Short mmCIF file of C-alpha atoms in Angstrom, two decimals:
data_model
loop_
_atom_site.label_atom_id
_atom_site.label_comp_id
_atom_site.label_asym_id
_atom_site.label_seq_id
_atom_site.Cartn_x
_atom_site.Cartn_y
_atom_site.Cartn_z
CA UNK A 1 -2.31 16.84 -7.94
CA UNK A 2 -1.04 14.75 -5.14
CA UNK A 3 1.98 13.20 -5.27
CA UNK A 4 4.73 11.50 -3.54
CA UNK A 5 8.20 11.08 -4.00
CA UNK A 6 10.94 8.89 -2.37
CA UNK A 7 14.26 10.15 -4.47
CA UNK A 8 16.35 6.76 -3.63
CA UNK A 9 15.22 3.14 -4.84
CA UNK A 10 17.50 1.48 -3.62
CA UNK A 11 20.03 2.25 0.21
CA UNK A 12 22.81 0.28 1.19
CA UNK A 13 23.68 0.71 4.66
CA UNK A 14 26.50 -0.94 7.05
CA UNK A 15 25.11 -2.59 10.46
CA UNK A 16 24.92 0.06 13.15
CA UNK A 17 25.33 3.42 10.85
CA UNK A 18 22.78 5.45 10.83
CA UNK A 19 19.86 5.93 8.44
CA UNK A 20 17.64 8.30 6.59
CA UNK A 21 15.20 7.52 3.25
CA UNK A 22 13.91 10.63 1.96
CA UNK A 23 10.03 11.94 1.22
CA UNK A 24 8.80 14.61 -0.17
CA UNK A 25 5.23 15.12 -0.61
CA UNK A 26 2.85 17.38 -2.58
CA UNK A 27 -0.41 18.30 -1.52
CA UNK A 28 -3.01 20.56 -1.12
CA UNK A 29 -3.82 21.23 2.82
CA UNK A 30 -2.20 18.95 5.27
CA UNK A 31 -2.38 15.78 4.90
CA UNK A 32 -1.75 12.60 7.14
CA UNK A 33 1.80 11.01 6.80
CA UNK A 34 2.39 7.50 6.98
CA UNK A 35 5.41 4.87 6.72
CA UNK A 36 4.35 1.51 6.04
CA UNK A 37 7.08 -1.46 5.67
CA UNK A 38 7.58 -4.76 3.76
CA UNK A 39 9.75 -7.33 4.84
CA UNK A 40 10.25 -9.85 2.33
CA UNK A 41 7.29 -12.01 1.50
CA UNK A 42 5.23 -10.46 3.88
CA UNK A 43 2.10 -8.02 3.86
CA UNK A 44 2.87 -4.20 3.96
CA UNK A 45 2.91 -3.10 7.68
CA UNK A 46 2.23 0.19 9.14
CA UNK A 47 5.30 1.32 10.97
CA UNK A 48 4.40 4.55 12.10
CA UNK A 49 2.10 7.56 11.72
CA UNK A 50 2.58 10.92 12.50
CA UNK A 51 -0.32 12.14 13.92
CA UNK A 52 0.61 10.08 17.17
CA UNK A 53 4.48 10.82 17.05
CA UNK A 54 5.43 7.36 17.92
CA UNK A 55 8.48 5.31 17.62
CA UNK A 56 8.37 1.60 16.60
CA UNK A 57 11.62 -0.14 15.87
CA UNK A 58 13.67 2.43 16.82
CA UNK A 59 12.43 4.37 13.72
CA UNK A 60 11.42 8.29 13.83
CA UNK A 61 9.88 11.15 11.01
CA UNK A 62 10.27 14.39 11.24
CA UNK A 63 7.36 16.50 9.26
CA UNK A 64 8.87 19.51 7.38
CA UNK A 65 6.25 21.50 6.88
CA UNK A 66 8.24 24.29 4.96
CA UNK A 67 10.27 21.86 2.84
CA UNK A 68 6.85 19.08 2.23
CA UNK A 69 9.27 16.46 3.57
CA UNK A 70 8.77 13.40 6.04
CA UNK A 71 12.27 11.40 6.12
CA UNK A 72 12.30 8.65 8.27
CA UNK A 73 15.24 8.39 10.53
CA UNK A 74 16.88 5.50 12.64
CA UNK A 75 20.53 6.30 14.10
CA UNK A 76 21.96 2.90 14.59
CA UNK A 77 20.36 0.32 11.79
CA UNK A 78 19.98 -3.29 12.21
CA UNK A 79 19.68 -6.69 9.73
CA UNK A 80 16.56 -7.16 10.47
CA UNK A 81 15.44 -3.96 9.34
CA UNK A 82 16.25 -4.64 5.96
CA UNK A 83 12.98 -4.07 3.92
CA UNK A 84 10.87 -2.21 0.96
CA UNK A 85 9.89 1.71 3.19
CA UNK A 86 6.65 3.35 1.57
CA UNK A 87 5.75 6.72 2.37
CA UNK A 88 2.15 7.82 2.04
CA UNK A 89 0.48 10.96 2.64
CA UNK A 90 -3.14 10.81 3.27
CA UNK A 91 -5.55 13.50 2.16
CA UNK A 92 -9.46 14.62 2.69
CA UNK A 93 -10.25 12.04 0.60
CA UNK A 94 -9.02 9.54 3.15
CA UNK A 95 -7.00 7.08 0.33
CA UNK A 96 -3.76 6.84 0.85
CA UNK A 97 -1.23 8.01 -2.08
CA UNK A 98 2.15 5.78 -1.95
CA UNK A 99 5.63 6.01 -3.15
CA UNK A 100 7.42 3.75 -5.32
CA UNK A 101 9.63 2.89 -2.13
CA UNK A 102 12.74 2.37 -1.20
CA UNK A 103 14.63 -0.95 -0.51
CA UNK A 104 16.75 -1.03 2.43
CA UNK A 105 19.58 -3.33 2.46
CA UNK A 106 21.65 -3.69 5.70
CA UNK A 107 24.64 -5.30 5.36
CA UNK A 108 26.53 -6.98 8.55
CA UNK B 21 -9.38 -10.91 14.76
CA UNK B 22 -8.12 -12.16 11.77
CA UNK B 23 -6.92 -9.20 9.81
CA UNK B 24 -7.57 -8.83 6.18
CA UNK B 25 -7.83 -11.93 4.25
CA UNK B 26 -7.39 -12.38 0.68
CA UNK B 27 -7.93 -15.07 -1.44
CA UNK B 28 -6.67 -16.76 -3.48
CA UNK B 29 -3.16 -15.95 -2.80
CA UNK B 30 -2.00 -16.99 -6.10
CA UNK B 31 -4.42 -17.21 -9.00
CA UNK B 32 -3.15 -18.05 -12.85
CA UNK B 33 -5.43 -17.48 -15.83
CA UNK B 34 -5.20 -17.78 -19.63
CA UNK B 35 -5.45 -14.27 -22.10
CA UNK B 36 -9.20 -13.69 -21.83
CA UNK B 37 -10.57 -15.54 -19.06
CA UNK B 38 -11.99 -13.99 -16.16
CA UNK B 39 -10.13 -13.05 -12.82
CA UNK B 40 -11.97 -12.41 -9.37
CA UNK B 41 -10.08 -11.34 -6.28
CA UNK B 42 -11.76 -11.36 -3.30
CA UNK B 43 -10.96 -9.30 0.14
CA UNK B 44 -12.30 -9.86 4.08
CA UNK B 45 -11.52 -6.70 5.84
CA UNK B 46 -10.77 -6.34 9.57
CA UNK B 47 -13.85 -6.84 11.52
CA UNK B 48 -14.96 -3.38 12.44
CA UNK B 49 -13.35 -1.63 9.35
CA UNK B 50 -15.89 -0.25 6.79
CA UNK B 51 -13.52 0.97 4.07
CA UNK B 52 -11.68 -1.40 1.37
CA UNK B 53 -9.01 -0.32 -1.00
CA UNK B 54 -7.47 -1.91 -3.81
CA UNK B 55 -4.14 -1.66 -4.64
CA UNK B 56 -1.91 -2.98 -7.61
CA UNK B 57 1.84 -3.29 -7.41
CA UNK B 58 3.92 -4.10 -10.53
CA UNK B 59 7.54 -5.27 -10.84
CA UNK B 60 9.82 -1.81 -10.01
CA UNK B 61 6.92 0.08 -8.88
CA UNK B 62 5.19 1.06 -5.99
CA UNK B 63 1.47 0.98 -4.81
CA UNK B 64 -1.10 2.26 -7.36
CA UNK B 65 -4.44 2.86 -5.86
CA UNK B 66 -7.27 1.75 -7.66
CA UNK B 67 -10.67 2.10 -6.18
CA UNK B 68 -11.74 2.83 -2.62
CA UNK B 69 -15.24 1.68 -1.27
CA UNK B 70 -17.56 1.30 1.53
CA UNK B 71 -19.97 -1.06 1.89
CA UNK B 72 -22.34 -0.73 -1.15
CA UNK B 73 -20.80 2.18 -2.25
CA UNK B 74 -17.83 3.52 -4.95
CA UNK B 75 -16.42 6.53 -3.25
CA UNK B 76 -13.41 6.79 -5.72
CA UNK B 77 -12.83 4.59 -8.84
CA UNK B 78 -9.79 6.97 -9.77
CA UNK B 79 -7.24 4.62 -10.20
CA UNK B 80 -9.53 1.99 -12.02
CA UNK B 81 -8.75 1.45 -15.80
CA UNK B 82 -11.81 2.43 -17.51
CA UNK B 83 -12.25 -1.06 -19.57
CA UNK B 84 -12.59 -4.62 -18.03
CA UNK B 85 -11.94 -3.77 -14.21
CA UNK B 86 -14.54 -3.97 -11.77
CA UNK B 87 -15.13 -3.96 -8.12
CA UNK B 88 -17.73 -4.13 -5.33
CA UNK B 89 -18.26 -4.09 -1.72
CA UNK B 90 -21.67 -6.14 -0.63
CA UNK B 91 -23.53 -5.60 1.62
CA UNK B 92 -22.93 -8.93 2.93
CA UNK B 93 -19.65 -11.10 2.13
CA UNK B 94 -16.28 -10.02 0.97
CA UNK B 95 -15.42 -6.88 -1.45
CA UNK B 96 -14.57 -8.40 -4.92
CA UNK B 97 -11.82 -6.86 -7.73
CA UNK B 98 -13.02 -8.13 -11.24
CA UNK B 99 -11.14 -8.01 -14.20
CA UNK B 100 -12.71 -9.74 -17.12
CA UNK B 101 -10.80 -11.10 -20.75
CA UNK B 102 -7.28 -10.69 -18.54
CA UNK B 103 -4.58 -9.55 -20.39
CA UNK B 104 -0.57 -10.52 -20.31
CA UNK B 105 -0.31 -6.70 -18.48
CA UNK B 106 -2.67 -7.51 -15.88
CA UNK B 107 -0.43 -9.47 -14.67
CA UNK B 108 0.37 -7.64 -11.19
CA UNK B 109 0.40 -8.41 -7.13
CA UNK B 110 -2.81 -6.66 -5.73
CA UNK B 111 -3.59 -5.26 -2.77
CA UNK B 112 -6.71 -4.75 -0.43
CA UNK B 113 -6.51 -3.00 2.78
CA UNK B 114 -9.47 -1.57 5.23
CA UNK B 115 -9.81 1.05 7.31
CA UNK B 116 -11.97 2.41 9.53
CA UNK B 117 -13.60 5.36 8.57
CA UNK B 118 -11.94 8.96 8.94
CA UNK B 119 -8.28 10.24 8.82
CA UNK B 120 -5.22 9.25 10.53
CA UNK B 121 -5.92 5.65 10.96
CA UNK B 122 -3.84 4.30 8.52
CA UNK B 123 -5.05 0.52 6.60
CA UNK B 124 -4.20 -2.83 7.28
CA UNK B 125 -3.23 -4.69 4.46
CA UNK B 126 -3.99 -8.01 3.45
CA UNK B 127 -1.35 -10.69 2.08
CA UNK B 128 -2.08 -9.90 -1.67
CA UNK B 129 -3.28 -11.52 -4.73
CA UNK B 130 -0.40 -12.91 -7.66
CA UNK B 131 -2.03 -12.76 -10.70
CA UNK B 132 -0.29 -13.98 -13.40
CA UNK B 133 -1.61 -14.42 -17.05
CA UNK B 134 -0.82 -16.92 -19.40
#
């Protein structure tokens, strides 16, 4: 069965320390692997994929193939970055699976 | 291009009426999904369509939920005699077809039963 997990609900965080929130994933083959964001009030964003290895908002993930992970990193975190973090693999089936996601909380 | 649209944002019905959500995707994107988010919890798919077409009803509940994709107009979630557990936020998103594209969500739906 497919199936995500993001171990923390909630991470606290000081302005300008660094920042991981875990994923681990289970599936069969290899799936796609997604982070998608929600600031408050606002519509779930995609914040980056990792089929095209980008970086948006200073935010990175590392696929661990061996240990089905896909934590998303960001060394030096920021207010504004405050937000509910989803983590979705994607399989042959093309729908995406999410986590229960972690809130974020950056505190000056 | 106006993204996914959803409407209405809010929407408030009594135990046993009849609640219809209703989802624009992008222009160009051929896939809709609907999503349900409750309080504490994360996304829970529900059904994923093309135009005309169920691909996977998975995540539906097997009594009172509907939904459809038109050929023409929006895709539309249906959930008839609403219960106080429907209450929920729910989620389209689209897609074009294939892998690694990832969806673009609309703003959501807040049902909330009375």
């Amino acid at each position: 069965a497919q199936r995500v997990t993001q171990p923390e609900k909630l991470l606290s965080v000081f302005k300008g320390a660094p920042v991981e929130l875990k994923c681990n994933y289970s599936y069969s083959g290899s799936p796609e692997l997604f982070w998608y964001v929600q600031y408050s009030r606002q519509r779930l964003q995609l914040l980056l994929r990792h089929i095209s290895r980008e970086s948006i908002k200073g935010f990175t993930a590392d696929l661990n193939k061996g240990e089905t992970s896909f934590h998303l990193k960001k060394p030096f975190a920021q207010e504004e970055d405050s937000a509910m973090y989803y983590c979705a693999p994607q399989g042959g089936s093309e729908k995406l699976v999410f986590g229960k996601g972690t809130k974020l909380t950056v505190n000056p | 291009n106006a993204g996914v649209m959803q409407n209405p944002r809010h929407l408030v019905r009594r135990r046993g009426q009849e609640a219809r959500l209703r989802c624009s995707p992008m222009k160009g994107h051929s896939h809709v999904y609907w999503y349900r988010q409750l309080p504490e919890e994360g996304l829970k798919f529900m059904v994923y369509l093309q135009k005309e077409n169920i691909i996977d009803e998975s995540g539906m509940p097997k009594e009172r939920f509907s939904a459809e994709f038109p050929k023409e107009g929006p895709s539309i979630l249906r959930i008839q005699q609403v219960v106080r557990g429907d209450s929920a936020a729910y989620f389209c998103a689209s897609s074009p077809p294939g892998q690694g594209f990832g969806y673009t969500f609309g703003s959501g739906t807040r049902l909330t039963v009375v």
